[in-house]
PDB file of C-alpha atoms in Angstrom:
ATOM      1  CA  MET A  11       2.081  25.726  -2.683  1.00 53.00           C
ATOM      2  CA  PHE A  12       5.632  26.362  -4.294  1.00 54.00           C
ATOM      3  CA  ASN A  13       5.567  30.004  -5.562  1.00 61.00           C
ATOM      4  CA  ILE A  14       9.310  31.735  -5.796  1.00 66.00           C
ATOM      5  CA  LYS A  15       7.587  35.006  -5.567  1.00 68.00           C
ATOM      6  CA  GLU A  16       7.557  35.021  -1.931  1.00 67.00           C
ATOM      7  CA  LEU A  17      11.316  35.243  -2.146  1.00 71.00           C
ATOM      8  CA  LYS A  18      11.392  38.895  -2.873  1.00 72.00           C
ATOM      9  CA  SER A  19       8.135  39.823  -0.246  1.00 77.00           C
ATOM     10  CA  SER A  20      10.038  41.637   2.274  1.00 81.00           C
ATOM     11  CA  PHE A  21       7.060  40.496   5.202  1.00 82.00           C
ATOM     12  CA  PHE A  22       8.181  36.919   3.759  1.00 83.00           C
ATOM     13  CA  TRP A  23      11.619  37.872   5.027  1.00 86.00           C
ATOM     14  CA  ARG A  24      10.220  39.581   8.053  1.00 88.00           C
ATOM     15  CA  CYS A  25       8.235  36.839   9.380  1.00 88.00           C
ATOM     16  CA  VAL A  26      11.562  34.306   8.652  1.00 91.00           C
ATOM     17  CA  VAL A  27      12.784  36.899  11.164  1.00 91.00           C
ATOM     18  CA  ALA A  28      10.773  36.432  13.687  1.00 92.00           C
ATOM     19  CA  GLU A  29      10.520  32.930  13.911  1.00 92.00           C
ATOM     20  CA  LEU A  30      13.962  32.646  14.403  1.00 94.00           C
ATOM     21  CA  LEU A  31      13.650  35.186  17.138  1.00 94.00           C
ATOM     22  CA  SER A  32      10.804  32.950  18.524  1.00 94.00           C
ATOM     23  CA  SER A  33      12.771  29.915  18.404  1.00 93.00           C
ATOM     24  CA  LEU A  34      16.474  31.836  20.267  1.00 94.00           C
ATOM     25  CA  PHE A  35      14.332  32.542  22.587  1.00 94.00           C
ATOM     26  CA  TYR A  36      12.478  29.532  23.730  1.00 94.00           C
ATOM     27  CA  CYS A  37      15.013  27.316  23.428  1.00 93.00           C
ATOM     28  CA  PHE A  38      17.245  29.876  25.740  1.00 93.00           C
ATOM     29  CA  ALA A  39      14.945  29.263  28.062  1.00 92.00           C
ATOM     30  CA  ALA A  40      14.370  25.726  27.786  1.00 90.00           C
ATOM     31  CA  SER A  41      18.222  25.152  28.046  1.00 88.00           C
ATOM     32  CA  ALA A  42      18.596  28.019  30.682  1.00 87.00           C
ATOM     33  CA  VAL A  43      15.963  26.304  33.104  1.00 85.00           C
ATOM     34  CA  THR A  44      17.466  22.870  32.586  1.00 82.00           C
ATOM     35  CA  LEU A  45      20.924  23.821  33.029  1.00 80.00           C
ATOM     36  CA  ARG A  46      19.578  24.770  36.285  1.00 72.00           C
ATOM     37  CA  PHE A  47      17.888  21.870  37.364  1.00 67.00           C
ATOM     38  CA  TYR A  48      19.996  19.399  36.387  1.00 61.00           C
ATOM     39  CA  GLU A  49      23.416  17.768  38.323  1.00 57.00           C
ATOM     40  CA  THR A  50      25.721  15.206  37.014  1.00 52.00           C
ATOM     41  CA  LYS A  51      26.278  11.922  39.448  1.00 52.00           C
ATOM     42  CA  TYR A  52      29.000   9.679  38.649  1.00 47.00           C
ATOM     43  CA  LYS A  53      28.830   6.243  39.750  1.00 49.00           C
ATOM     44  CA  ASP A  54      32.111   4.288  38.967  1.00 49.00           C
ATOM     45  CA  GLY A  55      33.548   6.880  37.417  1.00 46.00           C
ATOM     46  CA  VAL A  56      30.022   6.988  34.425  1.00 45.00           C
ATOM     47  CA  PRO A  57      28.832  10.483  34.379  1.00 45.00           C
ATOM     48  CA  SER A  58      24.478  10.340  34.934  1.00 49.00           C
ATOM     49  CA  PRO A  59      22.713  13.411  34.253  1.00 49.00           C
ATOM     50  CA  ARG A  60      19.283  13.741  36.549  1.00 56.00           C
ATOM     51  CA  TRP A  61      16.979  16.186  37.970  1.00 53.00           C
ATOM     52  CA  LYS A  62      18.096  17.678  41.488  1.00 53.00           C
ATOM     53  CA  ASP A  63      14.515  17.095  42.558  1.00 58.00           C
ATOM     54  CA  PRO A  64      11.778  16.085  40.596  1.00 59.00           C
ATOM     55  CA  SER A  65       8.701  18.518  42.386  1.00 66.00           C
ATOM     56  CA  GLU A  66      10.983  21.006  40.448  1.00 71.00           C
ATOM     57  CA  LEU A  67       9.292  19.762  37.557  1.00 78.00           C
ATOM     58  CA  SER A  68       6.216  21.608  37.911  1.00 81.00           C
ATOM     59  CA  MET A  69       8.419  24.810  37.981  1.00 83.00           C
ATOM     60  CA  VAL A  70      10.322  24.215  34.394  1.00 85.00           C
ATOM     61  CA  SER A  71       6.743  23.390  33.135  1.00 88.00           C
ATOM     62  CA  LEU A  72       5.627  26.590  34.156  1.00 90.00           C
ATOM     63  CA  THR A  73       8.112  28.567  32.855  1.00 89.00           C
ATOM     64  CA  MET A  74       7.894  26.607  29.818  1.00 92.00           C
ATOM     65  CA  GLY A  75       4.441  27.971  29.492  1.00 93.00           C
ATOM     66  CA  ILE A  76       4.969  31.416  30.276  1.00 93.00           C
ATOM     67  CA  THR A  77       7.753  31.897  27.630  1.00 93.00           C
ATOM     68  CA  VAL A  78       5.527  30.080  24.829  1.00 92.00           C
ATOM     69  CA  THR A  79       2.477  32.482  25.741  1.00 92.00           C
ATOM     70  CA  ALA A  80       5.167  36.019  26.328  1.00 92.00           C
ATOM     71  CA  ILE A  81       6.957  34.560  22.552  1.00 92.00           C
ATOM     72  CA  SER A  82       3.504  34.015  20.794  1.00 90.00           C
ATOM     73  CA  PHE A  83       1.988  37.514  22.027  1.00 89.00           C
ATOM     74  CA  ILE A  84       5.031  39.838  20.671  1.00 88.00           C
ATOM     75  CA  PHE A  85       5.422  37.702  17.220  1.00 87.00           C
ATOM     76  CA  ASN A  86       1.488  36.143  16.839  1.00 79.00           C
ATOM     77  CA  VAL A  87      -0.174  39.309  16.001  1.00 61.00           C
ATOM     78  CA  ARG A  88       1.620  39.890  12.672  1.00 69.00           C
ATOM     79  CA  TYR A  89       4.290  36.965  12.136  1.00 72.00           C
ATOM     80  CA  GLY A  90       2.435  34.159  13.413  1.00 75.00           C
ATOM     81  CA  GLY A  91       4.769  33.141  16.236  1.00 82.00           C
ATOM     82  CA  TYR A  92       4.940  29.406  15.093  1.00 89.00           C
ATOM     83  CA  ILE A  93       7.931  29.349  17.832  1.00 91.00           C
ATOM     84  CA  LEU A  94       8.023  25.395  17.215  1.00 91.00           C
ATOM     85  CA  SER A  95       8.729  23.945  13.897  1.00 90.00           C
ATOM     86  CA  THR A  96       6.216  21.639  14.379  1.00 92.00           C
ATOM     87  CA  VAL A  97       3.669  24.279  14.655  1.00 92.00           C
ATOM     88  CA  ALA A  98       4.492  24.825  11.322  1.00 91.00           C
ATOM     89  CA  PHE A  99       4.517  21.861   9.893  1.00 92.00           C
ATOM     90  CA  GLY A 100       0.766  21.777  10.880  1.00 90.00           C
ATOM     91  CA  HIS A 101      -0.293  24.615   9.482  1.00 89.00           C
ATOM     92  CA  PHE A 102       1.683  23.394   5.741  1.00 88.00           C
ATOM     93  CA  ALA A 103       0.054  20.451   6.161  1.00 88.00           C
ATOM     94  CA  CYS A 104      -3.776  21.724   6.366  1.00 84.00           C
ATOM     95  CA  TRP A 105      -2.749  24.208   3.295  1.00 80.00           C
ATOM     96  CA  ARG A 106      -2.284  27.676   5.514  1.00 80.00           C
ATOM     97  CA  ASN A 107       1.456  27.690   4.875  1.00 81.00           C
ATOM     98  CA  THR A 108       3.030  27.079   1.455  1.00 83.00           C
ATOM     99  CA  LEU A 109       6.432  24.449   1.670  1.00 85.00           C
ATOM    100  CA  ILE A 110       9.077  27.718   0.911  1.00 87.00           C
ATOM    101  CA  GLU A 111       7.910  28.757   3.951  1.00 87.00           C
ATOM    102  CA  VAL A 112       7.751  26.230   5.876  1.00 89.00           C
ATOM    103  CA  VAL A 113      11.678  25.191   4.778  1.00 90.00           C
ATOM    104  CA  ALA A 114      12.179  29.002   4.902  1.00 91.00           C
ATOM    105  CA  TYR A 115      11.004  28.736   9.063  1.00 92.00           C
ATOM    106  CA  LEU A 116      12.737  25.468  10.146  1.00 92.00           C
ATOM    107  CA  LEU A 117      16.098  26.465   8.915  1.00 94.00           C
ATOM    108  CA  ALA A 118      15.768  29.958  10.916  1.00 93.00           C
ATOM    109  CA  HIS A 119      13.883  27.712  14.131  1.00 93.00           C
ATOM    110  CA  MET A 120      17.085  25.239  14.185  1.00 94.00           C
ATOM    111  CA  LEU A 121      19.707  28.673  13.748  1.00 95.00           C
ATOM    112  CA  GLY A 122      17.953  29.898  16.535  1.00 94.00           C
ATOM    113  CA  GLY A 123      17.460  26.839  18.654  1.00 92.00           C
ATOM    114  CA  VAL A 124      21.685  26.382  18.321  1.00 94.00           C
ATOM    115  CA  THR A 125      22.209  30.369  19.161  1.00 94.00           C
ATOM    116  CA  GLY A 126      19.222  30.374  22.459  1.00 94.00           C
ATOM    117  CA  ALA A 127      21.494  27.172  23.427  1.00 91.00           C
ATOM    118  CA  SER A 128      24.661  28.430  23.144  1.00 91.00           C
ATOM    119  CA  LEU A 129      23.183  31.366  24.706  1.00 92.00           C
ATOM    120  CA  ALA A 130      22.113  29.656  27.836  1.00 89.00           C
ATOM    121  CA  TYR A 131      25.573  27.337  28.242  1.00 87.00           C
ATOM    122  CA  GLY A 132      27.757  30.627  28.093  1.00 87.00           C
ATOM    123  CA  LEU A 133      25.658  32.585  30.605  1.00 85.00           C
ATOM    124  CA  SER A 134      25.143  29.606  32.748  1.00 79.00           C
ATOM    125  CA  ASN A 135      27.757  29.408  36.530  1.00 70.00           C
ATOM    126  CA  GLU A 136      27.700  25.558  36.083  1.00 63.00           C
ATOM    127  CA  ASN A 137      30.966  24.142  35.713  1.00 58.00           C
ATOM    128  CA  GLU A 138      32.155  22.063  32.933  1.00 57.00           C
ATOM    129  CA  GLU A 139      31.050  18.807  34.718  1.00 55.00           C
ATOM    130  CA  THR A 140      27.684  19.652  35.688  1.00 58.00           C
ATOM    131  CA  LEU A 141      27.166  21.637  32.519  1.00 64.00           C
ATOM    132  CA  LYS A 142      24.349  19.369  30.836  1.00 70.00           C
ATOM    133  CA  SER A 143      20.802  20.079  28.958  1.00 73.00           C
ATOM    134  CA  PHE A 144      20.429  17.020  27.388  1.00 77.00           C
ATOM    135  CA  PRO A 145      17.320  15.679  28.015  1.00 79.00           C
ATOM    136  CA  LEU A 146      16.907  12.001  29.055  1.00 78.00           C
ATOM    137  CA  LEU A 147      15.327   9.251  28.360  1.00 84.00           C
ATOM    138  CA  ASN A 148      13.617   7.044  30.728  1.00 84.00           C
ATOM    139  CA  VAL A 149      11.845   5.014  28.640  1.00 88.00           C
ATOM    140  CA  SER A 150      11.909   2.489  25.572  1.00 90.00           C
ATOM    141  CA  THR A 151      12.446   4.501  22.114  1.00 91.00           C
ATOM    142  CA  LEU A 152       9.582   3.757  20.815  1.00 93.00           C
ATOM    143  CA  LYS A 153       7.368   4.462  23.730  1.00 93.00           C
ATOM    144  CA  GLY A 154       9.406   8.075  23.869  1.00 92.00           C
ATOM    145  CA  CYS A 155       8.884   8.367  20.184  1.00 94.00           C
ATOM    146  CA  ILE A 156       5.084   7.755  20.918  1.00 95.00           C
ATOM    147  CA  LEU A 157       4.681  10.225  23.475  1.00 95.00           C
ATOM    148  CA  GLU A 158       6.776  12.901  22.131  1.00 94.00           C
ATOM    149  CA  GLY A 159       4.244  12.419  18.533  1.00 94.00           C
ATOM    150  CA  VAL A 160       1.135  12.296  20.410  1.00 95.00           C
ATOM    151  CA  LEU A 161       1.932  15.229  23.051  1.00 95.00           C
ATOM    152  CA  THR A 162       3.034  17.450  19.526  1.00 95.00           C
ATOM    153  CA  LEU A 163      -0.062  16.722  18.071  1.00 95.00           C
ATOM    154  CA  ILE A 164      -2.247  17.832  20.971  1.00 95.00           C
ATOM    155  CA  VAL A 165      -0.343  21.410  20.804  1.00 94.00           C
ATOM    156  CA  VAL A 166      -0.628  21.707  17.351  1.00 94.00           C
ATOM    157  CA  LEU A 167      -4.328  20.898  17.027  1.00 93.00           C
ATOM    158  CA  VAL A 168      -4.792  23.589  19.300  1.00 91.00           C
ATOM    159  CA  THR A 169      -2.662  25.989  17.593  1.00 90.00           C
ATOM    160  CA  LEU A 170      -4.383  25.483  14.345  1.00 89.00           C
ATOM    161  CA  ALA A 171      -8.167  25.717  16.513  1.00 87.00           C
ATOM    162  CA  CYS A 172      -6.675  29.279  17.872  1.00 85.00           C
ATOM    163  CA  THR A 173      -5.730  30.586  14.696  1.00 83.00           C
ATOM    164  CA  ASP A 174      -8.720  29.127  12.774  1.00 81.00           C
ATOM    165  CA  LYS A 175     -10.717  32.463  11.100  1.00 78.00           C
ATOM    166  CA  LYS A 176     -13.748  30.595  10.469  1.00 77.00           C
ATOM    167  CA  ARG A 177     -14.158  28.768  13.577  1.00 71.00           C
ATOM    168  CA  LYS A 178     -16.831  30.752  15.718  1.00 66.00           C
ATOM    169  CA  GLU A 179     -15.992  30.569  18.908  1.00 64.00           C
ATOM    170  CA  LYS A 180     -13.191  32.950  19.301  1.00 64.00           C
ATOM    171  CA  VAL A 181     -10.599  32.592  21.505  1.00 62.00           C
ATOM    172  CA  SER A 182      -9.412  35.148  24.044  1.00 66.00           C
ATOM    173  CA  SER A 183      -6.201  34.626  23.720  1.00 80.00           C
ATOM    174  CA  THR A 184      -4.217  32.407  21.654  1.00 84.00           C
ATOM    175  CA  SER A 185      -1.056  33.123  23.070  1.00 88.00           C
ATOM    176  CA  VAL A 186      -2.002  32.002  26.832  1.00 90.00           C
ATOM    177  CA  VAL A 187      -4.026  28.733  25.005  1.00 90.00           C
ATOM    178  CA  TYR A 188      -0.671  28.081  23.496  1.00 92.00           C
ATOM    179  CA  GLY A 189       1.437  28.563  26.710  1.00 92.00           C
ATOM    180  CA  CYS A 190      -1.045  27.040  28.948  1.00 93.00           C
ATOM    181  CA  VAL A 191      -0.749  23.797  26.204  1.00 94.00           C
ATOM    182  CA  VAL A 192       2.706  23.544  25.912  1.00 94.00           C
ATOM    183  CA  ALA A 193       3.265  23.423  30.095  1.00 94.00           C
ATOM    184  CA  MET A 194       0.530  20.440  29.885  1.00 94.00           C
ATOM    185  CA  ALA A 195       2.837  18.712  27.373  1.00 94.00           C
ATOM    186  CA  HIS A 196       6.021  19.530  29.445  1.00 92.00           C
ATOM    187  CA  LEU A 197       4.403  18.684  32.942  1.00 90.00           C
ATOM    188  CA  ILE A 198       3.058  15.135  30.908  1.00 91.00           C
ATOM    189  CA  ALA A 199       6.782  14.740  29.419  1.00 90.00           C
ATOM    190  CA  ILE A 200       9.600  15.900  30.766  1.00 87.00           C
ATOM    191  CA  PRO A 201       9.850  12.514  33.183  1.00 84.00           C
ATOM    192  CA  TYR A 202      10.312  10.543  30.740  1.00 89.00           C
ATOM    193  CA  THR A 203      11.179  12.323  27.277  1.00 89.00           C
ATOM    194  CA  GLY A 204      12.347  15.511  28.835  1.00 86.00           C
ATOM    195  CA  CYS A 205       9.426  17.427  26.179  1.00 89.00           C
ATOM    196  CA  VAL A 206      11.265  18.279  23.534  1.00 90.00           C
ATOM    197  CA  LEU A 207       8.035  19.295  20.862  1.00 91.00           C
ATOM    198  CA  SER A 208      10.346  20.257  18.043  1.00 89.00           C
ATOM    199  CA  PRO A 209      14.080  19.224  17.096  1.00 90.00           C
ATOM    200  CA  ALA A 210      15.383  22.612  17.390  1.00 91.00           C
ATOM    201  CA  ARG A 211      15.404  22.196  21.165  1.00 90.00           C
ATOM    202  CA  ILE A 212      17.442  19.531  21.296  1.00 90.00           C
ATOM    203  CA  LEU A 213      19.836  20.492  18.078  1.00 90.00           C
ATOM    204  CA  GLY A 214      21.842  23.211  20.251  1.00 89.00           C
ATOM    205  CA  PRO A 215      22.595  20.896  23.788  1.00 88.00           C
ATOM    206  CA  ALA A 216      23.444  17.896  20.937  1.00 88.00           C
ATOM    207  CA  ILE A 217      26.172  20.467  19.111  1.00 89.00           C
ATOM    208  CA  ILE A 218      27.403  22.303  22.305  1.00 87.00           C
ATOM    209  CA  GLU A 219      28.007  18.585  24.094  1.00 82.00           C
ATOM    210  CA  ASN A 220      28.758  16.976  21.213  1.00 84.00           C
ATOM    211  CA  ARG A 221      26.299  14.570  22.323  1.00 82.00           C
ATOM    212  CA  TRP A 222      24.592  12.078  19.129  1.00 86.00           C
ATOM    213  CA  PRO A 223      22.623   9.118  20.982  1.00 84.00           C
ATOM    214  CA  LYS A 224      21.298   6.134  19.208  1.00 86.00           C
ATOM    215  CA  HIS A 225      17.126   7.337  20.100  1.00 87.00           C
ATOM    216  CA  LEU A 226      18.166  11.488  19.131  1.00 89.00           C
ATOM    217  CA  TRP A 227      16.171   9.981  15.795  1.00 92.00           C
ATOM    218  CA  ILE A 228      12.594  10.616  18.165  1.00 93.00           C
ATOM    219  CA  TYR A 229      13.193  14.227  18.580  1.00 93.00           C
ATOM    220  CA  TRP A 230      12.572  14.297  15.539  1.00 93.00           C
ATOM    221  CA  VAL A 231      10.637  11.572  13.861  1.00 94.00           C
ATOM    222  CA  GLY A 232       8.036  11.823  16.839  1.00 93.00           C
ATOM    223  CA  PRO A 233       6.966  15.643  16.072  1.00 94.00           C
ATOM    224  CA  PHE A 234       7.191  16.191  12.961  1.00 94.00           C
ATOM    225  CA  THR A 235       5.071  12.897  12.672  1.00 94.00           C
ATOM    226  CA  GLY A 236       2.569  14.300  14.859  1.00 94.00           C
ATOM    227  CA  GLY A 237       2.673  17.703  13.720  1.00 93.00           C
ATOM    228  CA  ILE A 238       1.626  16.482  10.033  1.00 93.00           C
ATOM    229  CA  LEU A 239      -0.983  13.953  11.422  1.00 94.00           C
ATOM    230  CA  ALA A 240      -2.387  17.144  13.385  1.00 93.00           C
ATOM    231  CA  GLY A 241      -2.335  19.285  10.529  1.00 92.00           C
ATOM    232  CA  ILE A 242      -3.614  16.352   8.452  1.00 92.00           C
ATOM    233  CA  LEU A 243      -6.782  15.243  10.820  1.00 92.00           C
ATOM    234  CA  TYR A 244      -7.767  19.215  11.747  1.00 90.00           C
ATOM    235  CA  GLY A 245      -8.030  19.424   7.618  1.00 87.00           C
ATOM    236  CA  ILE A 246      -9.982  16.463   7.380  1.00 87.00           C
ATOM    237  CA  LEU A 247     -12.380  17.375  10.382  1.00 85.00           C
ATOM    238  CA  PHE A 248     -12.927  20.624   9.262  1.00 79.00           C
ATOM    239  CA  SER A 249     -12.711  19.909   5.600  1.00 65.00           C
ATOM    240  CA  ILE A 250      -9.762  22.095   5.115  1.00 57.00           C
ATOM    241  CA  GLN A 251      -9.458  22.216   1.013  1.00 57.00           C
ATOM    242  CA  PRO A 252      -5.916  22.554  -0.755  1.00 54.00           C
ATOM    243  CA  PRO A 253      -5.460  25.962  -2.234  1.00 55.00           C
ATOM    244  CA  GLN A 254      -5.692  23.631  -6.222  1.00 54.00           C
ATOM    245  CA  THR A 255      -9.262  22.794  -4.690  1.00 48.00           C
ATOM    246  CA  ARG A 256     -10.028  25.906  -3.608  1.00 48.00           C
ATOM    247  CA  ASP A 257      -9.197  27.932  -7.395  1.00 49.00           C
ATOM    248  CA  LYS A 258     -10.877  25.325  -8.928  1.00 48.00           C
ATOM    249  CA  ILE A 259     -14.068  25.669  -7.370  1.00 43.00           C
ATOM    250  CA  THR A 260     -13.902  29.799  -7.368  1.00 48.00           C
ATOM    251  CA  ALA A 261     -12.991  29.205 -11.140  1.00 49.00           C
ATOM    252  CA  LYS A 262     -16.376  27.193 -11.780  1.00 45.00           C
ATOM    253  CA  SER A 263     -18.112  29.243  -9.087  1.00 51.00           C
ATOM    254  CA  ASN A 264     -16.914  32.633 -11.222  1.00 55.00           C
ATOM    255  CA  TYR A 265     -17.851  30.851 -14.850  1.00 47.00           C
ATOM    256  CA  ILE A 266     -21.531  29.691 -13.419  1.00 53.00           C
ATOM    257  CA  ILE A 267     -22.255  33.786 -12.006  1.00 60.00           C
ATOM    258  CA  GLU A 268     -20.395  35.352 -15.492  1.00 61.00           C
ATOM    259  CA  ARG A 269     -23.037  32.567 -17.984  1.00 59.00           C
ATOM    260  CA  GLN A 270     -25.891  33.582 -15.535  1.00 60.00           C
ATOM    261  CA  VAL A 271     -24.902  37.264 -15.467  1.00 59.00           C
ATOM    262  CA  ASN A 272     -24.749  36.571 -19.492  1.00 63.00           C
ATOM    263  CA  GLU A 273     -28.027  34.783 -19.865  1.00 62.00           C
ATOM    264  CA  GLN A 274     -29.530  37.869 -17.705  1.00 68.00           C
ATOM    265  CA  LYS A 275     -28.439  40.548 -19.948  1.00 66.00           C
ATOM    266  CA  THR A 276     -29.209  38.592 -23.333  1.00 66.00           C
ATOM    267  CA  ARG A 277     -33.018  38.250 -21.491  1.00 65.00           C
ATOM    268  CA  ILE A 278     -33.204  41.857 -21.264  1.00 67.00           C
ATOM    269  CA  ASP A 279     -31.852  42.903 -24.237  1.00 65.00           C
ATOM    270  CA  LEU A 280     -34.236  40.414 -26.469  1.00 63.00           C
ATOM    271  CA  VAL A 281     -36.861  42.490 -24.628  1.00 59.00           C
ATOM    272  CA  SER A 282     -35.690  45.663 -24.982  1.00 65.00           C
ATOM    273  CA  SER A 283     -35.462  45.059 -28.946  1.00 64.00           C
ATOM    274  CA  ASN A 284     -38.697  43.638 -28.634  1.00 61.00           C
ATOM    275  CA  LYS A 285     -40.475  46.605 -27.262  1.00 58.00           C
ATOM    276  CA  ASN A 286     -38.515  48.793 -29.240  1.00 60.00           C
ATOM    277  CA  ARG A 287     -39.675  46.977 -32.204  1.00 59.00           C
ATOM    278  CA  ALA A 288     -43.492  47.250 -31.111  1.00 57.00           C
ATOM    279  CA  VAL A 289     -43.104  51.196 -30.347  1.00 51.00           C
ATOM    280  CA  ASP A 290     -41.444  51.558 -34.273  1.00 56.00           C
ATOM    281  CA  ASN A 291     -44.571  49.702 -35.434  1.00 54.00           C
ATOM    282  CA  THR A 292     -46.719  51.916 -33.164  1.00 57.00           C
ATOM    283  CA  ILE A 293     -45.612  54.705 -34.328  1.00 54.00           C
ATOM    284  CA  PHE A 294     -45.583  53.728 -38.213  1.00 48.00           C
ATOM    285  CA  MET A 295     -49.117  52.663 -38.187  1.00 54.00           C
ATOM    286  CA  THR A 296     -50.057  56.037 -36.415  1.00 57.00           C
ATOM    287  CA  GLU A 297     -47.738  58.095 -39.593  1.00 53.00           C
ATOM    288  CA  MET A 298     -50.165  55.874 -41.895  1.00 54.00           C
TER     289      MET A 298
END
């Protein structure tokens, strides 16, 4: 679960860099497309950001789905391409990642999220009054937390199923499936919570806009709970064993096999010894 030797692996650090870049690209696209469709209206001097046209929500969902497909296609072949921290935690919960990997990926995702959002804000042509990309919460905090958790659970379950090498069903393109389920989640959740799915998506706008509302916790608790539950649920349904259990089973199997081989060798040696003794007796009797 925790192997300090991983820190000395060049491949491990390449994976961390890949996750940083994937989070940067994802959060840049999310912030950029949100800035494009946001506007801030004022009522009695109080700013009220909202969507310019609700029908354009489908464009945002499609953009995020295509973005995830492209990023996953780039990094998935060699480096995993989790993109979302919650997906990495889901893989950890069903024993596919070590603790040190998931912590390093989380830090990389956060740094990439802040950098990507900063880049989107810096390139925007909007003025400071309309420069808003912070997701809107249009339901209660409890409902928002549950919605984020359920959708994250679905997304992580899909990624676990697509990347499971033991499944007989072959997925033609994991990246396309990943992108489609993310687009589906955005179509459902954008009008209610903004569809974050990963805390890295919300951290950048929160820091840049210096907005720390009371409901910010739902974008951490909901997605992480959903991701971890997805990993546990997938492990239970498909009997994925933790590394310690697999090692014990392997060691026990090797011991049994080795014992059977030794017993077989003993039988062969005994039969061979008996044959040699019989031959010696025959030769002795002949000489007499």
